[in-house]
Coordinates of C-alpha atoms in Angstrom, one line a residue:
M1 CA -0.2 -0.2 -0.1
G2 CA 1.6 3.1 -0.9
S3 CA 2.5 5.5 2.1
T4 CA 1.4 8.1 3.8
S5 CA 3.0 11.7 3.1
P6 CA 4.2 14.4 5.1
A7 CA 1.8 16.9 4.5
R8 CA -1.0 14.2 5.1
A9 CA 0.3 13.2 8.0
A10 CA 0.1 16.5 9.5
A11 CA -3.2 17.1 8.4
V12 CA -4.7 13.8 10.2
S13 CA -2.7 13.8 13.3
P14 CA -4.0 17.0 15.8
G15 CA 0.0 18.5 16.5
P16 CA -0.1 21.3 19.0
A17 CA -2.0 23.6 17.0
G18 CA -5.2 21.6 16.4
P19 CA -7.9 21.1 19.1
G20 CA -6.3 19.6 21.1
G21 CA -3.4 22.2 21.2
Q22 CA -5.7 24.8 21.4
A23 CA -8.0 23.8 23.8
L24 CA -5.3 23.0 26.1
A25 CA -3.8 26.6 24.8
R26 CA -7.1 28.1 26.5
A27 CA -7.1 26.3 29.3
A28 CA -4.0 27.8 30.5
A29 CA -4.7 31.8 29.7
V30 CA -7.5 31.2 32.1
I31 CA -5.3 29.7 34.6
R32 CA -2.3 32.6 34.0
A33 CA -4.7 35.5 33.8
P34 CA -5.3 36.3 37.5
F35 CA -1.2 36.3 37.8
T36 CA -0.6 38.9 34.6
A37 CA 0.0 42.1 34.7
R38 CA -2.7 43.4 32.7
A39 CA -5.1 41.5 35.6
R40 CA -3.6 43.7 38.3
R41 CA -3.9 47.2 36.3
E42 CA -7.4 45.9 35.8
L43 CA -8.5 44.8 39.2
L44 CA -6.8 47.7 40.6
Y45 CA -8.9 50.6 37.8
C46 CA -12.1 47.9 39.0
L47 CA -11.3 48.8 42.9
A48 CA -11.0 52.5 42.4
V49 CA -14.0 52.9 39.9
V50 CA -16.0 51.4 43.3
L51 CA -14.1 53.3 45.8
L52 CA -15.2 56.7 43.6
S53 CA -18.7 55.4 42.7
A54 CA -19.2 54.9 46.9
V55 CA -17.7 59.1 47.7
A56 CA -20.2 60.2 44.8
L57 CA -23.3 58.3 46.3
A58 CA -23.3 59.2 50.3
A59 CA -22.0 63.0 49.1
L60 CA -25.4 62.5 46.5
L61 CA -27.5 60.0 49.9
A62 CA -25.8 63.5 52.0
T63 CA -27.7 66.1 49.7
A64 CA -30.8 64.4 48.8
A65 CA -31.0 64.2 53.4
L66 CA -30.5 67.8 54.3
P67 CA -34.3 68.6 53.6
F68 CA -35.1 66.2 56.3
N69 CA -32.6 67.0 58.3
V70 CA -33.2 70.7 58.8
M71 CA -37.2 70.0 59.0
L72 CA -35.9 68.1 62.3
L73 CA -33.4 70.8 63.3
L74 CA -36.3 72.8 63.2
R75 CA -38.7 70.6 65.4
A76 CA -36.1 70.3 67.4
G77 CA -35.5 74.3 67.9
R78 CA -39.5 74.9 69.0
P79 CA -40.8 74.9 72.4
A80 CA -43.0 71.3 73.2
G81 CA -46.5 71.7 72.0
T82 CA -46.1 75.4 70.7
A83 CA -46.6 75.8 67.0
P84 CA -47.9 72.5 64.5
A85 CA -45.6 71.0 62.0
G86 CA -47.4 73.0 59.6
P87 CA -44.6 76.0 59.1
L88 CA -41.8 73.7 59.1
L89 CA -43.0 72.9 54.6
P90 CA -42.0 76.5 53.3
A91 CA -38.5 75.7 55.1
A92 CA -38.2 72.9 53.9
A93 CA -39.7 73.1 50.1
L94 CA -37.3 76.3 50.3
V95 CA -34.4 74.0 50.8
V96 CA -35.2 71.5 48.2
L97 CA -35.4 74.4 45.2
A98 CA -32.1 75.5 47.0
E99 CA -31.3 71.8 46.1
L100 CA -31.9 71.8 42.5
V101 CA -30.2 75.1 42.1
L102 CA -27.2 73.8 43.4
L103 CA -27.8 70.2 41.0
V104 CA -28.2 73.0 38.3
T105 CA -25.3 74.4 38.9
M106 CA -22.5 72.0 40.6
A107 CA -23.9 68.5 38.8
P108 CA -21.8 69.8 35.6
R109 CA -19.2 70.6 37.3
A110 CA -18.8 67.3 39.5
G111 CA -19.4 65.2 36.5
R112 CA -16.5 66.5 34.8
G113 CA -14.4 67.0 37.8
L114 CA -15.3 63.0 38.5
A115 CA -15.0 62.2 34.2
R116 CA -11.5 63.3 34.5
V117 CA -10.8 61.3 36.9
H118 CA -12.4 58.3 35.2
Q119 CA -10.3 59.0 32.6
R120 CA -7.0 59.5 34.0
L121 CA -7.8 56.3 35.8
A122 CA -7.9 54.9 32.4
E123 CA -5.0 56.7 31.3
R124 CA -3.1 55.2 34.0
L125 CA -3.6 52.0 34.7
L126 CA -5.6 51.0 31.3
G127 CA -3.4 52.6 28.7
R128 CA -6.1 53.9 27.2
P129 CA -5.0 57.7 25.6
A130 CA -7.6 60.2 27.9
G131 CA -9.9 62.4 26.3
V132 CA -10.0 66.4 26.5
L133 CA -13.1 67.8 27.9
A134 CA -14.7 71.1 26.1
P135 CA -14.0 73.8 27.5
R136 CA -17.6 74.9 30.2
P137 CA -19.2 77.9 29.5
R138 CA -17.9 80.5 32.2
G139 CA -20.4 83.0 33.8
H140 CA -20.2 85.6 37.0
G141 CA -22.4 85.8 39.5
P142 CA -26.1 83.9 40.5
V143 CA -27.9 83.9 37.6
A144 CA -25.1 83.6 35.3
L145 CA -23.5 80.5 36.6
L146 CA -26.8 79.0 36.9
W147 CA -27.5 79.5 33.0
A148 CA -24.0 78.8 32.5
G149 CA -25.2 74.7 34.1
L150 CA -28.2 74.6 32.0
R151 CA -25.9 75.1 28.6
D152 CA -22.7 73.2 30.0
G153 CA -24.3 69.8 27.4
T154 CA -20.2 68.0 28.0
G155 CA -20.8 68.6 31.7
W156 CA -23.7 67.0 31.7
R157 CA -23.1 63.9 29.5
A158 CA -20.5 64.0 32.3
A159 CA -23.1 62.9 35.0
G160 CA -25.0 61.4 32.9
Y161 CA -21.7 58.5 32.4
L162 CA -21.7 58.8 35.8
V163 CA -25.1 58.0 35.8
A164 CA -24.8 55.2 33.1
K165 CA -22.0 53.6 34.8
L166 CA -23.3 52.0 37.4
P167 CA -24.4 48.5 36.3
V168 CA -20.9 48.6 35.1
T169 CA -19.9 49.9 38.6
V170 CA -22.3 46.7 40.3
V171 CA -20.1 44.5 37.7
A172 CA -17.1 46.3 38.7
A173 CA -17.6 45.5 42.4
Y174 CA -18.5 41.8 41.6
A175 CA -15.0 41.2 40.5
V176 CA -13.1 42.5 43.2
F177 CA -15.0 41.4 46.0
L178 CA -14.1 37.4 43.5
A179 CA -10.5 38.9 43.5
V180 CA -10.6 39.4 47.0
I181 CA -12.6 36.7 48.7
G182 CA -11.5 33.9 46.7
P183 CA -7.8 33.7 48.2
V184 CA -9.4 34.2 51.2
N185 CA -11.4 30.2 50.4
M186 CA -8.6 29.0 49.5
T187 CA -6.4 28.7 53.1
Y188 CA -9.4 27.2 54.6
P189 CA -7.5 23.7 54.0
F190 CA -4.6 25.4 56.0
W191 CA -5.5 26.9 58.9
W192 CA -8.4 24.1 59.2
H193 CA -6.3 22.2 61.8
L194 CA -5.0 24.7 63.6
F195 CA -8.1 26.2 64.7
R196 CA -9.6 22.7 64.9
N197 CA -8.2 21.0 66.6
H198 CA -11.2 20.2 69.7
P199 CA -11.5 16.9 71.9
P200 CA -13.9 14.4 69.8
G201 CA -17.3 15.4 71.7
V202 CA -16.6 19.0 71.2
R203 CA -19.3 20.4 68.8
L204 CA -19.0 23.9 67.4
S205 CA -20.3 26.2 65.2
P206 CA -19.6 25.4 61.3
A207 CA -16.9 27.7 59.5
R208 CA -18.6 30.5 56.8
A209 CA -17.5 30.4 53.8
L210 CA -18.4 33.1 50.9
T211 CA -19.0 32.3 47.6
P212 CA -20.9 33.8 45.0
F213 CA -24.3 31.9 46.1
G214 CA -24.0 33.0 49.4
S215 CA -22.7 31.9 52.2
V216 CA -22.2 28.3 52.7
P217 CA -21.3 26.5 56.4
V218 CA -17.7 24.6 56.4
A219 CA -18.3 21.8 59.1
T220 CA -15.7 19.3 58.2
F221 CA -11.9 18.9 57.3
P222 CA -13.3 18.1 53.9
G223 CA -15.4 20.4 53.6
T224 CA -12.5 22.9 53.4
F225 CA -12.0 21.4 49.8
A226 CA -15.5 22.1 48.2
A227 CA -14.4 26.4 49.6
F228 CA -11.1 26.0 48.4
A229 CA -12.1 24.9 45.0
A230 CA -14.6 27.5 45.3
G231 CA -12.2 29.9 46.1
A232 CA -10.0 29.3 43.1
A233 CA -13.0 29.6 40.6
M234 CA -13.6 33.1 42.0
L235 CA -9.9 33.8 42.0
L236 CA -10.4 32.2 38.2
A237 CA -13.0 34.7 37.1
A238 CA -12.9 37.6 38.9
P239 CA -9.7 38.9 35.7
W240 CA -12.5 38.4 33.3
L241 CA -15.3 40.2 34.7
A242 CA -12.4 42.9 35.4
R243 CA -11.8 43.1 32.1
G244 CA -15.6 43.3 30.4
A245 CA -16.5 45.5 33.2
A246 CA -12.8 47.7 32.0
A247 CA -14.0 47.6 28.4
A248 CA -17.7 48.1 29.8
D249 CA -16.8 51.7 31.4
S250 CA -13.9 52.0 27.8
W251 CA -16.7 52.1 25.6
L252 CA -19.4 54.4 27.3
M253 CA -16.0 56.5 28.1
H254 CA -15.7 57.3 24.3
A255 CA -19.4 57.1 24.0
L256 CA -20.4 60.2 26.2
L257 CA -17.3 61.3 27.0
G258 CA -15.9 61.2 23.4
P259 CA -16.7 64.2 20.8
G260 CA -19.1 64.1 18.6
R261 CA -19.2 63.4 14.8
L262 CA -18.5 66.7 14.0
A263 CA -16.2 68.0 16.8
R264 CA -14.4 64.6 15.4
R265 CA -14.3 65.6 12.0
I266 CA -12.9 69.2 13.5
L267 CA -10.0 67.5 15.3
D268 CA -9.0 65.1 12.2
L269 CA -9.3 68.3 10.3
E270 CA -7.5 70.9 12.4
Q271 CA -4.9 67.6 12.6
T272 CA -4.5 67.1 8.7
R273 CA -3.9 70.8 8.9
A274 CA -0.9 70.9 11.3
L275 CA 0.5 68.2 9.6
A276 CA 0.2 69.3 6.2
V277 CA 1.9 73.4 7.7
Q278 CA 4.9 71.1 9.2
D279 CA 5.6 68.8 6.2
S280 CA 5.2 72.5 4.7
A281 CA 8.1 74.0 6.7
A282 CA 9.6 70.8 6.7
L283 CA 10.2 71.4 2.9
L284 CA 11.1 74.6 2.7
R285 CA 13.9 74.3 4.9
R286 CA 15.4 70.8 2.8
L287 CA 14.6 73.4 -0.4
E288 CA 16.8 76.1 2.0
R289 CA 19.4 73.7 2.7
D290 CA 20.1 72.0 -0.7
L291 CA 20.0 75.6 -2.3
H292 CA 22.5 76.3 0.4
D293 CA 24.7 73.4 0.1
G294 CA 24.5 73.0 -3.2
A295 CA 23.2 75.5 -6.4
Q296 CA 24.5 78.1 -3.4
V297 CA 27.9 76.9 -3.5
R298 CA 29.2 76.2 -7.6
L299 CA 27.7 79.3 -7.9
A300 CA 30.6 80.1 -5.5
T301 CA 32.8 78.5 -6.9
L302 CA 32.3 79.6 -10.7
A303 CA 32.1 83.0 -9.5
L304 CA 36.2 82.5 -8.1
H305 CA 36.9 80.3 -10.8
L306 CA 35.7 82.9 -13.2
G307 CA 37.4 85.7 -10.8
L308 CA 40.5 83.9 -11.5
A309 CA 40.5 83.3 -15.3
R310 CA 40.4 87.2 -14.9
E311 CA 43.8 87.2 -13.3
K312 CA 45.3 85.1 -15.7
L313 CA 44.0 86.7 -18.9
G314 CA 46.2 89.5 -17.6
S315 CA 46.5 92.9 -19.7
D316 CA 47.3 92.2 -22.7
A317 CA 44.4 89.2 -23.9
D318 CA 41.8 90.2 -26.0
P319 CA 39.8 93.3 -24.9
E320 CA 36.5 91.3 -26.3
V321 CA 37.9 88.1 -24.0
T322 CA 38.3 90.5 -21.0
E323 CA 34.6 91.7 -21.0
L324 CA 33.2 88.6 -21.9
V325 CA 34.8 87.2 -18.8
D326 CA 34.2 90.1 -16.2
A327 CA 30.6 89.7 -17.5
A328 CA 30.2 86.2 -16.8
H329 CA 32.2 87.2 -12.8
R330 CA 29.6 89.6 -12.8
G331 CA 26.7 88.2 -13.7
A332 CA 27.8 85.1 -11.7
K333 CA 27.8 86.8 -8.3
D334 CA 25.0 89.0 -8.6
A335 CA 23.2 85.5 -8.4
L336 CA 24.9 84.5 -6.0
A337 CA 23.6 87.4 -3.6
E338 CA 20.0 86.7 -5.2
L339 CA 20.0 83.0 -4.6
R340 CA 21.4 83.6 -0.9
S341 CA 18.8 86.5 -0.4
L342 CA 16.1 83.2 -1.9
A343 CA 17.3 80.9 0.3
R344 CA 17.1 83.4 3.6
G345 CA 13.6 84.5 2.5
I346 CA 12.7 80.9 2.2
H347 CA 14.0 79.9 5.7
P348 CA 16.2 82.1 7.5
P349 CA 19.1 80.4 8.7
A350 CA 19.4 83.2 12.4
L351 CA 15.8 80.8 13.3
D352 CA 18.7 77.6 13.8
G353 CA 18.9 79.6 17.5
G354 CA 15.2 80.7 18.1
L355 CA 13.3 82.7 17.6
A356 CA 14.3 85.6 19.7
D357 CA 18.0 85.5 18.4
A358 CA 16.4 86.1 14.5
L359 CA 14.6 88.6 15.6
G360 CA 16.8 90.7 17.7
T361 CA 19.2 90.2 13.9
L362 CA 16.0 92.0 12.4
A363 CA 15.9 94.5 14.6
A364 CA 19.5 94.7 14.4
D365 CA 19.2 95.3 10.8
S366 CA 16.1 97.9 11.0
A367 CA 15.5 100.8 9.0
I368 CA 13.6 102.6 11.8
P369 CA 15.9 101.9 15.6
A370 CA 13.9 99.1 16.7
E371 CA 13.8 97.7 20.5
L372 CA 13.7 94.5 20.9
T373 CA 11.9 92.6 24.6
A374 CA 11.0 88.8 23.6
T375 CA 9.8 86.5 26.7
I376 CA 8.8 82.8 25.1
A377 CA 8.7 80.0 28.0
H378 CA 8.6 77.0 25.2
R379 CA 10.2 77.3 21.7
P380 CA 7.4 76.8 18.8
V381 CA 7.0 74.6 16.8
P382 CA 9.4 75.3 13.4
A383 CA 6.3 76.9 11.3
I384 CA 5.0 79.2 13.7
E385 CA 9.0 80.5 14.2
T386 CA 8.9 81.0 10.6
M387 CA 5.5 82.6 10.2
A388 CA 6.5 84.7 13.0
Y389 CA 9.5 85.7 12.0
F390 CA 8.4 86.9 8.4
C391 CA 5.2 88.6 10.2
V392 CA 8.2 91.2 12.2
A393 CA 9.6 91.2 9.6
E394 CA 7.2 92.8 7.2
L395 CA 5.6 95.1 9.8
L396 CA 8.8 96.5 10.2
A397 CA 9.3 97.0 6.9
N398 CA 5.9 98.3 6.6
A399 CA 6.5 101.0 9.2
A400 CA 10.2 101.4 7.7
K401 CA 8.0 102.2 4.4
H402 CA 4.5 103.8 5.7
S403 CA 4.7 104.9 9.0
Q404 CA 7.7 108.0 9.1
A405 CA 8.4 106.3 12.8
D406 CA 11.7 107.0 14.3
Q407 CA 11.1 104.4 16.7
V408 CA 10.0 100.8 16.7
R409 CA 9.1 98.7 19.7
V410 CA 8.9 95.2 19.5
E411 CA 7.2 92.7 22.4
V412 CA 7.1 88.5 21.3
T413 CA 5.4 87.1 25.1
G414 CA 5.6 83.1 24.7
T415 CA 3.0 81.5 27.4
G416 CA -0.1 79.7 28.0
G417 CA 0.3 77.6 24.4
Q418 CA 0.6 81.1 22.5
L419 CA 3.3 83.3 21.0
V420 CA 2.0 87.0 20.7
L421 CA 3.6 89.4 19.0
R422 CA 3.0 93.7 19.0
V423 CA 5.2 96.0 17.1
S424 CA 4.3 99.1 17.9
D425 CA 5.9 102.6 16.1
N426 CA 5.6 106.2 16.9
G427 CA 4.4 107.3 13.3
R428 CA 1.5 108.9 11.8
G429 CA -1.3 106.0 12.1
G430 CA -3.9 105.2 9.4
A431 CA -2.9 101.6 8.8
S432 CA -5.4 99.2 8.4
P433 CA -6.0 96.0 6.9
A434 CA -7.3 97.2 3.8
P435 CA -8.0 93.7 1.1
G436 CA -5.6 93.6 -1.0
G437 CA -2.6 95.2 0.9
G438 CA -0.4 94.0 2.8
L439 CA -1.4 94.0 6.1
A440 CA -4.8 92.3 5.3
G441 CA -2.3 89.1 3.3
L442 CA -0.2 88.9 6.6
A443 CA -3.7 88.4 8.1
Q444 CA -4.9 85.7 5.9
R445 CA -0.9 83.4 6.7
V446 CA -2.3 84.2 9.9
S447 CA -5.4 82.8 9.9
V448 CA -4.0 79.1 8.7
V449 CA -3.3 78.0 11.8
D450 CA -6.3 79.8 13.5
G451 CA -4.1 83.2 14.7
S452 CA -5.2 86.3 14.7
M453 CA -3.8 90.2 14.2
R454 CA -6.0 93.3 15.3
V455 CA -4.6 96.8 14.2
D456 CA -4.5 99.4 15.9
S457 CA -3.4 103.0 14.2
P458 CA -5.7 106.1 14.5
P459 CA -5.3 108.8 12.8
G460 CA -1.8 110.5 14.1
G461 CA -0.7 107.4 15.8
P462 CA 0.5 105.6 17.5
T463 CA 0.2 102.4 16.1
Q464 CA 0.1 98.9 17.5
V465 CA -0.6 95.5 15.3
T466 CA -1.0 92.9 17.5
V467 CA -0.1 89.2 16.0
T468 CA -1.1 85.8 18.4
L469 CA 0.0 82.5 17.0
P470 CA -0.3 79.2 18.5
V471 CA 2.4 77.6 19.8
R472 CA 2.4 74.7 17.7
A473 CA 0.6 74.6 14.3

């Protein structure tokens, strides 16, 4: 008879990758699950969620019981048999009304705070990125605060998240219960003979073992093995319950605390724009380096060779040849100067040392005496640095061309995620971002990265132009 081929034998005989091997792998994964780092983090997250929910529930119950406490205090403060309980009701109604106002005002804020804590816990323990809640509406005064609470959609969604996750919290508490009580039940066979070594005639009450199905009596040593088995099953089930609770909590967090479809689309567009701006800045930087290290070096070499050739011609050379070499030499030097100017216009080399140094170079080269004050806490990204540099350069050029000023002041402040440029002069004023003008074009370029420009230039001066740019595009 023909022999079985190796391929067919491998297909017929179930190896480690077959059904038996897969079952063993699953059983090993179940047994290892309680002892993995992921299981410990998820159980710790469930414990933190349970503790936070207990604190929030206690605060809510204390607030709900406040009207009854007020009624008891008012009743206790009255002399015995002097007044009926009826007059106490208006006071309790006022307390209830005040509680409702407090709930509308504080529920969104409390929801935001607790939701932010849950986000940070999920980020630290579960490794899931924490979302950023939208800024809450501002308000000054009682009525404004009440109205701000009513229209704080993100805050109400955060409060709704805390309410919707109550079933998840129950599952998380159950997982923590199993993880704590399971190992306790597994200790019964080990301490039974230490504490149950009574004389034969003495009858003791059975010990109790907590299980998912209630308290189970353990009266004999063989019964301790049932408690051990129940504890082992609880210990193995705890990480899977914790994983399910963490997954459900993450889904709720994404659904209720994450941005909506329109907000996500805006965020995607902002990220795409930032990448485009950064790629454009990197491309221009590479182009400047190519011009500086390539074409500029070749032109400089050509100009040098033409100069050497002009010297070797001597005085007895043909005048037409000498004139042609001189013209080529001048043309090479002019082209080199234009190329250097073009490279500086693409990316100023002074920016390599930082924006403050580059603006100091601009102020030193200004046609009008310029005073520079720069306070930049964090260095902006290269695209913003380049934009800020050319904004100041164009404003200084405009001041020299149109303002008839004899003093310019440049102030640069970079704090709180924003870069603020202020260029002011003591000229005649009257500057305006008219359509088609240089200031209008500057404002348009600034708006590409969500920046803004404000021009204050009354007739007669002085003029101040303020440009606000994000530190990151």
